[in-house]
Structures are given as structure tokens and as C-alpha cells.
Amino acid sequence: MRKKISISNLLLFTEAWSLLAVARLVLIFIPFRKITPVLGKNITTQLPLPSIKSTQPLQQNIRTAISRASRWSPWRTACFEQALAAKIMLKNRKTVSIVYFGVHKKREKANAILAHAWLESGGITVTGGKSSYRFSVIAVFKS
């Protein structure tokens, strides 16, 4: 038996699915330097996020919507697409978030480097958090 989904969660899912498509197209056709203003200000160290009010249910709902929309998307929805879509969703709600970019060198292959992007907001890892601990942070964007 399927669990009923609320209208608000359905709207979040639809927004996430649409923004994942937009994020994919942006990453295909627009150079990174043109995308960075959407990501926020490039910072050198992690600053504590200001907590004006507890918005953690918002972050959890967006995390769930992005995760579900990723599973139902026929296009690639890797870490960068998810982080960009979540960033836009949180920015539209005037919620502070931080996007991290990291790299990890594979031990098996001499020249293999993996890249990863993840987003945190309100003390919650919204996207890409499962393996983020393995990556060395090379860039951080806050808005």
C-alpha cells in the first residue's frame, strides 16, 4: 500500500524535479565561472551559519524532495546537480546555505581523482553528505 503524499511535499517534489532539470542544463551549457554567483560568495573558511530561526524541517523536506526527484529523473542527477537545485530552493526561501566542493585521490589508480559537491544548511547536510567525509574541501560558497 502506498503512503499518501501531502500537497506541500508534492509541490516540493515538483520544484526539485524541475530544478534538477534546470541544473543539468546549466551545467552542460554554462561555464562554471558564470554559475558561481548563484552559489554565493566564495569563502576561504567555514563560517558558522547564522540561525535566525529553526528552519531544519525545511532543510529536511528539501533533502527528501531532492532525493526523490533524483530517483525519478531520466537525466543525470549527480552531486553537483543536486547541490545546485537545493541551493536555489533554499535561496528562494531566504535560507542560508553552504556549498562545498571537494576532491579525493583514489588509491587504486595513480592518477584518478574524484570530485564531489555537497550542501549544508542549518547544521544539516541537505545533499551529498553520505561520502563527503572522504573529500578534501577545495572551495566553499556561502549565501
mmCIF file of N, CA and C in Angstrom:
data_model
loop_
_atom_site.group_PDB
_atom_site.id
_atom_site.type_symbol
_atom_site.label_atom_id
_atom_site.label_comp_id
_atom_site.label_asym_id
_atom_site.label_seq_id
_atom_site.Cartn_x
_atom_site.Cartn_y
_atom_site.Cartn_z
ATOM 1 N N MET A 1 0.838 -1.177 0.000
ATOM 2 C CA MET A 1 0.000 0.000 0.000
ATOM 3 C C MET A 1 0.886 1.245 0.000
ATOM 4 N N ARG A 2 0.569 2.173 -0.854
ATOM 5 C CA ARG A 2 1.360 3.396 -0.973
ATOM 6 C C ARG A 2 0.955 4.412 0.083
ATOM 7 N N LYS A 3 1.971 5.127 0.541
ATOM 8 C CA LYS A 3 1.757 6.180 1.512
ATOM 9 C C LYS A 3 1.282 7.427 0.774
ATOM 10 N N LYS A 4 0.265 8.094 1.296
ATOM 11 C CA LYS A 4 -0.226 9.312 0.663
ATOM 12 C C LYS A 4 0.785 10.427 0.870
ATOM 13 N N ILE A 5 0.955 11.219 -0.162
ATOM 14 C CA ILE A 5 1.884 12.340 -0.097
ATOM 15 C C ILE A 5 1.072 13.632 0.026
ATOM 16 N N SER A 6 1.515 14.515 0.894
ATOM 17 C CA SER A 6 0.799 15.772 1.096
ATOM 18 C C SER A 6 1.002 16.688 -0.111
ATOM 19 N N ILE A 7 0.122 17.648 -0.241
ATOM 20 C CA ILE A 7 0.215 18.616 -1.340
ATOM 21 C C ILE A 7 1.524 19.392 -1.248
ATOM 22 N N SER A 8 1.923 19.787 -0.035
ATOM 23 C CA SER A 8 3.167 20.559 0.113
ATOM 24 C C SER A 8 4.379 19.728 -0.301
ATOM 25 N N ASN A 9 4.394 18.440 0.048
ATOM 26 C CA ASN A 9 5.503 17.573 -0.363
ATOM 27 C C ASN A 9 5.485 17.316 -1.868
ATOM 28 N N LEU A 10 4.303 17.227 -2.450
ATOM 29 C CA LEU A 10 4.188 17.058 -3.898
ATOM 30 C C LEU A 10 4.707 18.300 -4.628
ATOM 31 N N LEU A 11 4.383 19.469 -4.096
ATOM 32 C CA LEU A 11 4.884 20.712 -4.691
ATOM 33 C C LEU A 11 6.402 20.810 -4.558
ATOM 34 N N LEU A 12 6.943 20.416 -3.410
ATOM 35 C CA LEU A 12 8.399 20.411 -3.224
ATOM 36 C C LEU A 12 9.060 19.443 -4.196
ATOM 37 N N PHE A 13 8.458 18.266 -4.367
ATOM 38 C CA PHE A 13 8.984 17.282 -5.310
ATOM 39 C C PHE A 13 9.001 17.856 -6.727
ATOM 40 N N THR A 14 7.903 18.485 -7.130
ATOM 41 C CA THR A 14 7.803 19.068 -8.470
ATOM 42 C C THR A 14 8.844 20.164 -8.668
ATOM 43 N N GLU A 15 9.013 21.007 -7.652
ATOM 44 C CA GLU A 15 10.027 22.062 -7.723
ATOM 45 C C GLU A 15 11.425 21.456 -7.831
ATOM 46 N N ALA A 16 11.699 20.451 -7.007
ATOM 47 C CA ALA A 16 13.017 19.803 -7.023
ATOM 48 C C ALA A 16 13.278 19.148 -8.375
ATOM 49 N N TRP A 17 12.295 18.440 -8.901
ATOM 50 C CA TRP A 17 12.448 17.756 -10.188
ATOM 51 C C TRP A 17 12.729 18.760 -11.301
ATOM 52 N N SER A 18 11.985 19.859 -11.306
ATOM 53 C CA SER A 18 12.183 20.902 -12.323
ATOM 54 C C SER A 18 13.554 21.555 -12.189
ATOM 55 N N LEU A 19 13.959 21.853 -10.958
ATOM 56 C CA LEU A 19 15.257 22.498 -10.748
ATOM 57 C C LEU A 19 16.423 21.560 -11.041
ATOM 58 N N LEU A 20 16.234 20.260 -10.850
ATOM 59 C CA LEU A 20 17.278 19.310 -11.242
ATOM 60 C C LEU A 20 17.476 19.334 -12.757
ATOM 61 N N ALA A 21 16.376 19.466 -13.497
ATOM 62 C CA ALA A 21 16.479 19.568 -14.961
ATOM 63 C C ALA A 21 17.195 20.858 -15.355
ATOM 64 N N VAL A 22 16.821 21.955 -14.717
ATOM 65 C CA VAL A 22 17.471 23.240 -14.991
ATOM 66 C C VAL A 22 18.950 23.163 -14.631
ATOM 67 N N ALA A 23 19.257 22.588 -13.468
ATOM 68 C CA ALA A 23 20.654 22.465 -13.028
ATOM 69 C C ALA A 23 21.465 21.650 -14.026
ATOM 70 N N ARG A 24 20.889 20.569 -14.528
ATOM 71 C CA ARG A 24 21.602 19.742 -15.507
ATOM 72 C C ARG A 24 21.907 20.540 -16.773
ATOM 73 N N LEU A 25 20.922 21.259 -17.267
ATOM 74 C CA LEU A 25 21.126 22.072 -18.471
ATOM 75 C C LEU A 25 22.153 23.179 -18.233
ATOM 76 N N VAL A 26 22.086 23.801 -17.078
ATOM 77 C CA VAL A 26 23.053 24.853 -16.730
ATOM 78 C C VAL A 26 24.465 24.287 -16.728
ATOM 79 N N LEU A 27 24.647 23.126 -16.128
ATOM 80 C CA LEU A 27 25.985 22.536 -16.038
ATOM 81 C C LEU A 27 26.508 22.070 -17.393
ATOM 82 N N ILE A 28 25.615 21.764 -18.311
ATOM 83 C CA ILE A 28 26.040 21.364 -19.655
ATOM 84 C C ILE A 28 26.454 22.576 -20.486
ATOM 85 N N PHE A 29 25.675 23.654 -20.402
ATOM 86 C CA PHE A 29 25.838 24.756 -21.346
ATOM 87 C C PHE A 29 26.498 26.023 -20.801
ATOM 88 N N ILE A 30 26.634 26.158 -19.496
ATOM 89 C CA ILE A 30 27.163 27.401 -18.930
ATOM 90 C C ILE A 30 28.474 27.126 -18.201
ATOM 91 N N PRO A 31 29.502 27.942 -18.439
ATOM 92 C CA PRO A 31 30.785 27.740 -17.755
ATOM 93 C C PRO A 31 30.658 27.980 -16.244
ATOM 94 N N PHE A 32 31.513 27.304 -15.486
ATOM 95 C CA PHE A 32 31.451 27.358 -14.027
ATOM 96 C C PHE A 32 31.537 28.789 -13.502
ATOM 97 N N ARG A 33 32.389 29.608 -14.081
ATOM 98 C CA ARG A 33 32.565 30.979 -13.582
ATOM 99 C C ARG A 33 31.271 31.789 -13.668
ATOM 100 N N LYS A 34 30.369 31.408 -14.566
ATOM 101 C CA LYS A 34 29.079 32.090 -14.681
ATOM 102 C C LYS A 34 28.053 31.536 -13.686
ATOM 103 N N ILE A 35 28.316 30.346 -13.165
ATOM 104 C CA ILE A 35 27.410 29.706 -12.210
ATOM 105 C C ILE A 35 27.704 30.168 -10.784
ATOM 106 N N THR A 36 28.941 30.539 -10.502
ATOM 107 C CA THR A 36 29.341 30.863 -9.125
ATOM 108 C C THR A 36 28.500 31.950 -8.460
ATOM 109 N N PRO A 37 27.989 32.970 -9.162
ATOM 110 C CA PRO A 37 27.136 33.933 -8.461
ATOM 111 C C PRO A 37 25.882 33.295 -7.851
ATOM 112 N N VAL A 38 25.373 32.256 -8.478
ATOM 113 C CA VAL A 38 24.212 31.546 -7.930
ATOM 114 C C VAL A 38 24.605 30.799 -6.658
ATOM 115 N N LEU A 39 25.828 30.284 -6.629
ATOM 116 C CA LEU A 39 26.295 29.516 -5.475
ATOM 117 C C LEU A 39 26.541 30.390 -4.259
ATOM 118 N N GLY A 40 26.857 31.654 -4.466
ATOM 119 C CA GLY A 40 27.108 32.561 -3.355
ATOM 120 C C GLY A 40 28.519 33.080 -3.366
ATOM 121 N N LYS A 41 28.935 33.617 -2.222
ATOM 122 C CA LYS A 41 30.263 34.208 -2.084
ATOM 123 C C LYS A 41 31.279 33.117 -1.779
ATOM 124 N N ASN A 42 32.393 33.142 -2.504
ATOM 125 C CA ASN A 42 33.472 32.182 -2.257
ATOM 126 C C ASN A 42 34.161 32.569 -0.955
ATOM 127 N N ILE A 43 34.173 31.656 0.006
ATOM 128 C CA ILE A 43 34.803 31.926 1.297
ATOM 129 C C ILE A 43 35.955 30.956 1.502
ATOM 130 N N THR A 44 36.932 31.375 2.298
ATOM 131 C CA THR A 44 38.113 30.539 2.495
ATOM 132 C C THR A 44 37.963 29.596 3.672
ATOM 133 N N THR A 45 37.179 29.955 4.646
ATOM 134 C CA THR A 45 36.972 29.081 5.802
ATOM 135 C C THR A 45 35.487 28.918 6.033
ATOM 136 N N GLN A 46 35.158 27.875 6.749
ATOM 137 C CA GLN A 46 33.754 27.636 7.056
ATOM 138 C C GLN A 46 33.325 28.586 8.159
ATOM 139 N N LEU A 47 32.347 29.407 7.860
ATOM 140 C CA LEU A 47 31.804 30.320 8.852
ATOM 141 C C LEU A 47 30.594 29.680 9.501
ATOM 142 N N PRO A 48 30.341 29.975 10.781
ATOM 143 C CA PRO A 48 29.123 29.429 11.379
ATOM 144 C C PRO A 48 27.893 30.042 10.719
ATOM 145 N N LEU A 49 26.922 29.218 10.484
ATOM 146 C CA LEU A 49 25.700 29.700 9.852
ATOM 147 C C LEU A 49 24.858 30.466 10.860
ATOM 148 N N PRO A 50 24.377 31.650 10.492
ATOM 149 C CA PRO A 50 23.503 32.371 11.408
ATOM 150 C C PRO A 50 22.172 31.647 11.527
ATOM 151 N N SER A 51 21.702 31.510 12.745
ATOM 152 C CA SER A 51 20.422 30.820 12.932
ATOM 153 C C SER A 51 19.408 31.816 13.474
ATOM 154 N N ILE A 52 18.668 32.437 12.565
ATOM 155 C CA ILE A 52 17.642 33.397 12.942
ATOM 156 C C ILE A 52 16.446 32.652 13.515
ATOM 157 N N LYS A 53 16.102 31.571 12.888
ATOM 158 C CA LYS A 53 15.020 30.719 13.376
ATOM 159 C C LYS A 53 15.356 29.286 13.008
ATOM 160 N N SER A 54 14.742 28.361 13.676
ATOM 161 C CA SER A 54 14.994 26.957 13.377
ATOM 162 C C SER A 54 14.247 26.586 12.101
ATOM 163 N N THR A 55 15.003 26.346 11.044
ATOM 164 C CA THR A 55 14.385 26.005 9.762
ATOM 165 C C THR A 55 14.727 24.579 9.360
ATOM 166 N N GLN A 56 15.140 23.779 10.324
ATOM 167 C CA GLN A 56 15.588 22.438 9.985
ATOM 168 C C GLN A 56 14.531 21.571 9.319
ATOM 169 N N PRO A 57 13.254 21.672 9.680
ATOM 170 C CA PRO A 57 12.273 20.889 8.916
ATOM 171 C C PRO A 57 12.274 21.256 7.434
ATOM 172 N N LEU A 58 12.521 22.524 7.131
ATOM 173 C CA LEU A 58 12.607 22.948 5.735
ATOM 174 C C LEU A 58 13.744 22.222 5.030
ATOM 175 N N GLN A 59 14.924 22.209 5.636
ATOM 176 C CA GLN A 59 16.069 21.538 5.031
ATOM 177 C C GLN A 59 15.808 20.043 4.866
ATOM 178 N N GLN A 60 15.194 19.433 5.856
ATOM 179 C CA GLN A 60 14.899 18.001 5.766
ATOM 180 C C GLN A 60 13.892 17.719 4.652
ATOM 181 N N ASN A 61 12.894 18.574 4.517
ATOM 182 C CA ASN A 61 11.905 18.394 3.449
ATOM 183 C C ASN A 61 12.533 18.586 2.072
ATOM 184 N N ILE A 62 13.423 19.563 1.952
ATOM 185 C CA ILE A 62 14.106 19.782 0.672
ATOM 186 C C ILE A 62 15.036 18.617 0.371
ATOM 187 N N ARG A 63 15.731 18.111 1.392
ATOM 188 C CA ARG A 63 16.607 16.947 1.193
ATOM 189 C C ARG A 63 15.800 15.760 0.671
ATOM 190 N N THR A 64 14.644 15.511 1.265
ATOM 191 C CA THR A 64 13.788 14.407 0.831
ATOM 192 C C THR A 64 13.282 14.633 -0.592
ATOM 193 N N ALA A 65 12.864 15.855 -0.894
ATOM 194 C CA ALA A 65 12.349 16.165 -2.237
ATOM 195 C C ALA A 65 13.430 15.986 -3.297
ATOM 196 N N ILE A 66 14.641 16.460 -3.024
ATOM 197 C CA ILE A 66 15.751 16.318 -3.978
ATOM 198 C C ILE A 66 16.072 14.837 -4.183
ATOM 199 N N SER A 67 16.107 14.090 -3.102
ATOM 200 C CA SER A 67 16.415 12.660 -3.183
ATOM 201 C C SER A 67 15.370 11.919 -4.020
ATOM 202 N N ARG A 68 14.103 12.182 -3.756
ATOM 203 C CA ARG A 68 13.026 11.533 -4.517
ATOM 204 C C ARG A 68 13.046 11.952 -5.984
ATOM 205 N N ALA A 69 13.202 13.245 -6.223
ATOM 206 C CA ALA A 69 13.208 13.749 -7.601
ATOM 207 C C ALA A 69 14.388 13.175 -8.380
ATOM 208 N N SER A 70 15.513 12.970 -7.708
ATOM 209 C CA SER A 70 16.688 12.382 -8.369
ATOM 210 C C SER A 70 16.405 10.971 -8.852
ATOM 211 N N ARG A 71 15.674 10.224 -8.048
ATOM 212 C CA ARG A 71 15.350 8.845 -8.429
ATOM 213 C C ARG A 71 14.392 8.792 -9.622
ATOM 214 N N TRP A 72 13.567 9.819 -9.796
ATOM 215 C CA TRP A 72 12.575 9.834 -10.866
ATOM 216 C C TRP A 72 13.002 10.655 -12.076
ATOM 217 N N SER A 73 14.229 11.083 -12.119
ATOM 218 C CA SER A 73 14.712 11.899 -13.235
ATOM 219 C C SER A 73 15.396 11.028 -14.280
ATOM 220 N N PRO A 74 15.057 11.200 -15.559
ATOM 221 C CA PRO A 74 15.715 10.412 -16.601
ATOM 222 C C PRO A 74 17.097 10.956 -16.975
ATOM 223 N N TRP A 75 17.445 12.148 -16.524
ATOM 224 C CA TRP A 75 18.747 12.744 -16.806
ATOM 225 C C TRP A 75 19.672 12.540 -15.613
ATOM 226 N N ARG A 76 20.936 12.871 -15.810
ATOM 227 C CA ARG A 76 21.935 12.718 -14.752
ATOM 228 C C ARG A 76 21.627 13.686 -13.609
ATOM 229 N N THR A 77 21.591 13.163 -12.410
ATOM 230 C CA THR A 77 21.373 13.995 -11.221
ATOM 231 C C THR A 77 22.439 13.653 -10.187
ATOM 232 N N ALA A 78 23.667 13.979 -10.524
ATOM 233 C CA ALA A 78 24.788 13.702 -9.626
ATOM 234 C C ALA A 78 24.856 14.784 -8.542
ATOM 235 N N CYS A 79 25.929 14.745 -7.786
ATOM 236 C CA CYS A 79 26.066 15.614 -6.620
ATOM 237 C C CYS A 79 25.982 17.100 -6.960
ATOM 238 N N PHE A 80 26.603 17.526 -8.048
ATOM 239 C CA PHE A 80 26.607 18.951 -8.387
ATOM 240 C C PHE A 80 25.205 19.425 -8.764
ATOM 241 N N GLU A 81 24.499 18.642 -9.561
ATOM 242 C CA GLU A 81 23.125 18.995 -9.930
ATOM 243 C C GLU A 81 22.240 19.097 -8.690
ATOM 244 N N GLN A 82 22.385 18.136 -7.784
ATOM 245 C CA GLN A 82 21.584 18.144 -6.562
ATOM 246 C C GLN A 82 21.913 19.346 -5.685
ATOM 247 N N ALA A 83 23.199 19.642 -5.530
ATOM 248 C CA ALA A 83 23.607 20.785 -4.706
ATOM 249 C C ALA A 83 23.097 22.094 -5.304
ATOM 250 N N LEU A 84 23.172 22.231 -6.619
ATOM 251 C CA LEU A 84 22.712 23.451 -7.279
ATOM 252 C C LEU A 84 21.198 23.615 -7.141
ATOM 253 N N ALA A 85 20.454 22.545 -7.340
ATOM 254 C CA ALA A 85 18.994 22.604 -7.207
ATOM 255 C C ALA A 85 18.591 22.939 -5.770
ATOM 256 N N ALA A 86 19.222 22.293 -4.796
ATOM 257 C CA ALA A 86 18.913 22.564 -3.389
ATOM 258 C C ALA A 86 19.294 23.994 -3.015
ATOM 259 N N LYS A 87 20.414 24.472 -3.544
ATOM 260 C CA LYS A 87 20.861 25.846 -3.279
ATOM 261 C C LYS A 87 19.806 26.839 -3.751
ATOM 262 N N ILE A 88 19.282 26.624 -4.953
ATOM 263 C CA ILE A 88 18.260 27.518 -5.492
ATOM 264 C C ILE A 88 16.992 27.454 -4.646
ATOM 265 N N MET A 89 16.590 26.251 -4.241
ATOM 266 C CA MET A 89 15.390 26.099 -3.417
ATOM 267 C C MET A 89 15.545 26.837 -2.090
ATOM 268 N N LEU A 90 16.700 26.705 -1.453
ATOM 269 C CA LEU A 90 16.929 27.375 -0.171
ATOM 270 C C LEU A 90 17.072 28.883 -0.348
ATOM 271 N N LYS A 91 17.717 29.296 -1.415
ATOM 272 C CA LYS A 91 17.887 30.734 -1.689
ATOM 273 C C LYS A 91 16.527 31.395 -1.912
ATOM 274 N N ASN A 92 15.626 30.705 -2.616
ATOM 275 C CA ASN A 92 14.278 31.234 -2.844
ATOM 276 C C ASN A 92 13.504 31.397 -1.545
ATOM 277 N N ARG A 93 13.899 30.665 -0.519
ATOM 278 C CA ARG A 93 13.252 30.742 0.791
ATOM 279 C C ARG A 93 14.066 31.582 1.776
ATOM 280 N N LYS A 94 15.052 32.310 1.244
ATOM 281 C CA LYS A 94 15.915 33.190 2.034
ATOM 282 C C LYS A 94 16.572 32.456 3.203
ATOM 283 N N THR A 95 17.047 31.258 2.913
ATOM 284 C CA THR A 95 17.710 30.428 3.915
ATOM 285 C C THR A 95 19.185 30.300 3.564
ATOM 286 N N VAL A 96 20.033 30.526 4.555
ATOM 287 C CA VAL A 96 21.481 30.473 4.363
ATOM 288 C C VAL A 96 21.913 29.030 4.126
ATOM 289 N N SER A 97 22.844 28.850 3.184
ATOM 290 C CA SER A 97 23.390 27.518 2.922
ATOM 291 C C SER A 97 24.819 27.639 2.426
ATOM 292 N N ILE A 98 25.544 26.534 2.517
ATOM 293 C CA ILE A 98 26.938 26.488 2.082
ATOM 294 C C ILE A 98 27.117 25.303 1.140
ATOM 295 N N VAL A 99 27.712 25.572 -0.035
ATOM 296 C CA VAL A 99 28.061 24.514 -0.984
ATOM 297 C C VAL A 99 29.558 24.251 -0.859
ATOM 298 N N TYR A 100 29.913 22.979 -0.703
ATOM 299 C CA TYR A 100 31.312 22.566 -0.614
ATOM 300 C C TYR A 100 31.684 21.795 -1.873
ATOM 301 N N PHE A 101 32.890 22.033 -2.352
ATOM 302 C CA PHE A 101 33.460 21.239 -3.434
ATOM 303 C C PHE A 101 34.710 20.579 -2.886
ATOM 304 N N GLY A 102 34.830 19.271 -3.118
ATOM 305 C CA GLY A 102 35.984 18.548 -2.609
ATOM 306 C C GLY A 102 36.535 17.572 -3.624
ATOM 307 N N VAL A 103 37.770 17.131 -3.362
ATOM 308 C CA VAL A 103 38.423 16.133 -4.208
ATOM 309 C C VAL A 103 38.981 15.024 -3.331
ATOM 310 N N HIS A 104 39.127 13.848 -3.952
ATOM 311 C CA HIS A 104 39.660 12.674 -3.258
ATOM 312 C C HIS A 104 40.475 11.868 -4.263
ATOM 313 N N LYS A 105 41.687 11.517 -3.890
ATOM 314 C CA LYS A 105 42.539 10.725 -4.779
ATOM 315 C C LYS A 105 42.304 9.247 -4.490
ATOM 316 N N LYS A 106 41.995 8.503 -5.543
ATOM 317 C CA LYS A 106 41.794 7.060 -5.406
ATOM 318 C C LYS A 106 43.124 6.369 -5.190
ATOM 319 N N ARG A 107 43.151 5.413 -4.299
ATOM 320 C CA ARG A 107 44.392 4.675 -4.027
ATOM 321 C C ARG A 107 44.689 3.638 -5.099
ATOM 322 N N GLU A 108 43.633 3.086 -5.690
ATOM 323 C CA GLU A 108 43.818 2.015 -6.671
ATOM 324 C C GLU A 108 44.486 2.511 -7.949
ATOM 325 N N LYS A 109 44.139 3.698 -8.374
ATOM 326 C CA LYS A 109 44.657 4.230 -9.635
ATOM 327 C C LYS A 109 45.530 5.445 -9.343
ATOM 328 N N ALA A 110 46.677 5.487 -9.989
ATOM 329 C CA ALA A 110 47.669 6.529 -9.707
ATOM 330 C C ALA A 110 47.158 7.944 -9.980
ATOM 331 N N ASN A 111 46.470 8.145 -11.085
ATOM 332 C CA ASN A 111 46.058 9.497 -11.458
ATOM 333 C C ASN A 111 44.556 9.734 -11.346
ATOM 334 N N ALA A 112 43.843 8.881 -10.646
ATOM 335 C CA ALA A 112 42.393 9.020 -10.557
ATOM 336 C C ALA A 112 42.018 9.949 -9.403
ATOM 337 N N ILE A 113 41.305 11.002 -9.739
ATOM 338 C CA ILE A 113 40.826 11.940 -8.729
ATOM 339 C C ILE A 113 39.312 12.028 -8.851
ATOM 340 N N LEU A 114 38.637 11.905 -7.727
ATOM 341 C CA LEU A 114 37.189 12.041 -7.688
ATOM 342 C C LEU A 114 36.835 13.428 -7.172
ATOM 343 N N ALA A 115 35.785 14.008 -7.713
ATOM 344 C CA ALA A 115 35.287 15.297 -7.243
ATOM 345 C C ALA A 115 33.890 15.096 -6.664
ATOM 346 N N HIS A 116 33.523 15.962 -5.727
ATOM 347 C CA HIS A 116 32.224 15.832 -5.075
ATOM 348 C C HIS A 116 31.729 17.213 -4.659
ATOM 349 N N ALA A 117 30.430 17.395 -4.659
ATOM 350 C CA ALA A 117 29.807 18.628 -4.179
ATOM 351 C C ALA A 117 28.724 18.254 -3.183
ATOM 352 N N TRP A 118 28.630 19.016 -2.108
ATOM 353 C CA TRP A 118 27.564 18.790 -1.143
ATOM 354 C C TRP A 118 27.121 20.119 -0.563
ATOM 355 N N LEU A 119 25.918 20.134 -0.007
ATOM 356 C CA LEU A 119 25.329 21.366 0.502
ATOM 357 C C LEU A 119 24.881 21.163 1.939
ATOM 358 N N GLU A 120 25.204 22.130 2.778
ATOM 359 C CA GLU A 120 24.775 22.119 4.176
ATOM 360 C C GLU A 120 24.002 23.388 4.479
ATOM 361 N N SER A 121 23.014 23.249 5.352
ATOM 362 C CA SER A 121 22.212 24.396 5.776
ATOM 363 C C SER A 121 21.617 24.102 7.145
ATOM 364 N N GLY A 122 21.742 25.049 8.041
ATOM 365 C CA GLY A 122 21.162 24.882 9.373
ATOM 366 C C GLY A 122 21.682 23.674 10.119
ATOM 367 N N GLY A 123 22.941 23.318 9.886
ATOM 368 C CA GLY A 123 23.527 22.165 10.562
ATOM 369 C C GLY A 123 23.150 20.827 9.960
ATOM 370 N N ILE A 124 22.449 20.842 8.839
ATOM 371 C CA ILE A 124 22.007 19.609 8.177
ATOM 372 C C ILE A 124 22.686 19.504 6.817
ATOM 373 N N THR A 125 23.185 18.324 6.496
ATOM 374 C CA THR A 125 23.697 18.086 5.152
ATOM 375 C C THR A 125 22.496 17.770 4.272
ATOM 376 N N VAL A 126 22.188 18.692 3.376
ATOM 377 C CA VAL A 126 20.988 18.569 2.545
ATOM 378 C C VAL A 126 21.238 17.635 1.365
ATOM 379 N N THR A 127 22.402 17.757 0.713
ATOM 380 C CA THR A 127 22.730 16.874 -0.409
ATOM 381 C C THR A 127 24.171 16.401 -0.297
ATOM 382 N N GLY A 128 24.427 15.203 -0.797
ATOM 383 C CA GLY A 128 25.792 14.694 -0.937
ATOM 384 C C GLY A 128 26.535 14.362 0.327
ATOM 385 N N GLY A 129 25.852 14.163 1.418
ATOM 386 C CA GLY A 129 26.527 14.003 2.698
ATOM 387 C C GLY A 129 27.067 12.633 3.023
ATOM 388 N N LYS A 130 26.600 11.603 2.333
ATOM 389 C CA LYS A 130 26.989 10.240 2.704
ATOM 390 C C LYS A 130 28.480 9.987 2.601
ATOM 391 N N SER A 131 29.126 10.569 1.605
ATOM 392 C CA SER A 131 30.553 10.294 1.419
ATOM 393 C C SER A 131 31.414 11.547 1.509
ATOM 394 N N SER A 132 30.860 12.643 1.967
ATOM 395 C CA SER A 132 31.598 13.910 1.973
ATOM 396 C C SER A 132 32.818 13.883 2.886
ATOM 397 N N TYR A 133 32.820 13.032 3.900
ATOM 398 C CA TYR A 133 33.946 12.966 4.840
ATOM 399 C C TYR A 133 35.242 12.530 4.155
ATOM 400 N N ARG A 134 35.158 11.831 3.020
ATOM 401 C CA ARG A 134 36.353 11.345 2.314
ATOM 402 C C ARG A 134 37.044 12.424 1.490
ATOM 403 N N PHE A 135 36.399 13.533 1.278
ATOM 404 C CA PHE A 135 36.891 14.540 0.346
ATOM 405 C C PHE A 135 37.559 15.709 1.063
ATOM 406 N N SER A 136 38.640 16.192 0.461
ATOM 407 C CA SER A 136 39.317 17.397 0.940
ATOM 408 C C SER A 136 38.648 18.597 0.283
ATOM 409 N N VAL A 137 38.204 19.527 1.099
ATOM 410 C CA VAL A 137 37.489 20.696 0.589
ATOM 411 C C VAL A 137 38.451 21.610 -0.167
ATOM 412 N N ILE A 138 38.056 21.981 -1.390
ATOM 413 C CA ILE A 138 38.886 22.888 -2.197
ATOM 414 C C ILE A 138 38.199 24.228 -2.448
ATOM 415 N N ALA A 139 36.876 24.282 -2.302
ATOM 416 C CA ALA A 139 36.148 25.541 -2.483
ATOM 417 C C ALA A 139 34.862 25.502 -1.669
ATOM 418 N N VAL A 140 34.485 26.667 -1.147
ATOM 419 C CA VAL A 140 33.278 26.795 -0.336
ATOM 420 C C VAL A 140 32.546 28.062 -0.778
ATOM 421 N N PHE A 141 31.234 27.927 -0.998
ATOM 422 C CA PHE A 141 30.413 29.067 -1.398
ATOM 423 C C PHE A 141 29.255 29.207 -0.427
ATOM 424 N N LYS A 142 29.086 30.417 0.117
ATOM 425 C CA LYS A 142 28.042 30.671 1.115
ATOM 426 C C LYS A 142 27.101 31.758 0.623
ATOM 427 N N SER A 143 25.824 31.541 0.846
ATOM 428 C CA SER A 143 24.844 32.610 0.607
ATOM 429 C C SER A 143 23.695 32.460 1.582
#
